[in-house]
Amino acid sequence: MAWTHKVNEVLKGALIVPIRLYQIIHPFFFHGVCRFQPTCSQYAIEAIRVHGVFKGFYLAVFRILRCNPFCKGGYDPVPPKKEKR
């Protein structure tokens, strides 16, 4: 394994662990319902796993910005990773 792959895996874990903690703690303090399916936190985890740290984080931030009272919501899956040519 190249060292860059190891660094990427560590960074993925560093981003995913706080999201998992949020998923555990959130229901005890907030009773809102996410407008999207999958939820924004699950979307963030999947985006980071599929697209890597930087693009996954970018996708997650813009998904969270769309999650507001003026947005209709609905089914919004993580886009598939484009294959390199």
XYZ file of C-alpha atoms in Angstrom:
85
model
C 0.000 0.000 0.000
C 1.292 3.434 -0.874
C 1.645 5.907 1.963
C -0.833 8.266 0.263
C -3.506 5.564 0.412
C -2.861 5.119 4.146
C -3.090 8.878 4.718
C -6.361 8.988 2.779
C -7.822 6.171 4.903
C -6.799 7.944 8.128
C -8.391 11.188 6.914
C -11.580 9.335 5.962
C -11.759 7.895 9.473
C -11.083 11.304 11.010
C -14.104 12.698 9.155
C -16.420 9.715 9.584
C -15.989 9.222 13.359
C -17.448 12.647 14.317
C -20.353 12.082 11.922
C -21.083 8.707 13.560
C -20.973 10.366 16.998
C -23.413 12.990 15.730
C -25.734 10.212 14.520
C -25.684 8.643 17.992
C -26.089 11.858 20.019
C -28.421 13.831 17.723
C -31.718 12.018 18.503
C -31.402 12.787 22.223
C -31.276 16.567 21.742
C -33.007 17.350 18.449
C -36.247 15.952 17.135
C -36.186 17.277 13.581
C -36.638 15.134 10.544
C -34.203 15.262 7.650
C -35.801 16.394 4.384
C -33.653 14.081 2.309
C -33.227 10.355 1.896
C -30.581 9.229 2.786
C -30.132 11.580 5.725
C -27.491 14.283 5.399
C -25.143 12.534 7.828
C -25.453 9.199 6.017
C -24.957 11.007 2.700
C -21.751 12.571 4.064
C -20.350 9.201 5.149
C -21.187 7.576 1.819
C -19.790 10.523 -0.179
C -16.493 10.375 1.741
C -16.239 6.610 1.240
C -17.079 6.735 -2.485
C -15.310 9.915 -3.591
C -12.532 10.282 -1.037
C -11.873 12.962 1.540
C -11.863 16.148 -0.511
C -14.653 15.605 -3.036
C -16.738 13.717 -0.462
C -16.437 16.605 1.992
C -17.353 19.052 -0.789
C -20.463 17.024 -1.702
C -21.490 16.739 1.959
C -21.165 20.482 2.619
C -23.309 21.396 -0.377
C -25.901 18.789 0.571
C -26.128 20.279 4.079
C -26.473 23.776 2.592
C -29.433 22.533 0.519
C -31.142 21.104 3.610
C -33.302 24.060 4.623
C -37.012 24.954 4.890
C -37.055 26.326 1.330
C -35.862 23.053 -0.219
C -38.335 20.348 -1.167
C -36.004 17.479 -0.209
C -36.633 13.944 -1.426
C -34.414 11.143 -2.645
C -30.888 12.418 -3.319
C -28.264 9.651 -3.521
C -24.514 10.195 -3.695
C -23.515 10.482 -7.361
C -21.463 7.537 -8.616
C -17.739 7.983 -9.008
C -16.756 8.765 -12.577
C -14.212 6.408 -14.045
C -10.925 7.906 -15.164
C -10.106 7.608 -18.827
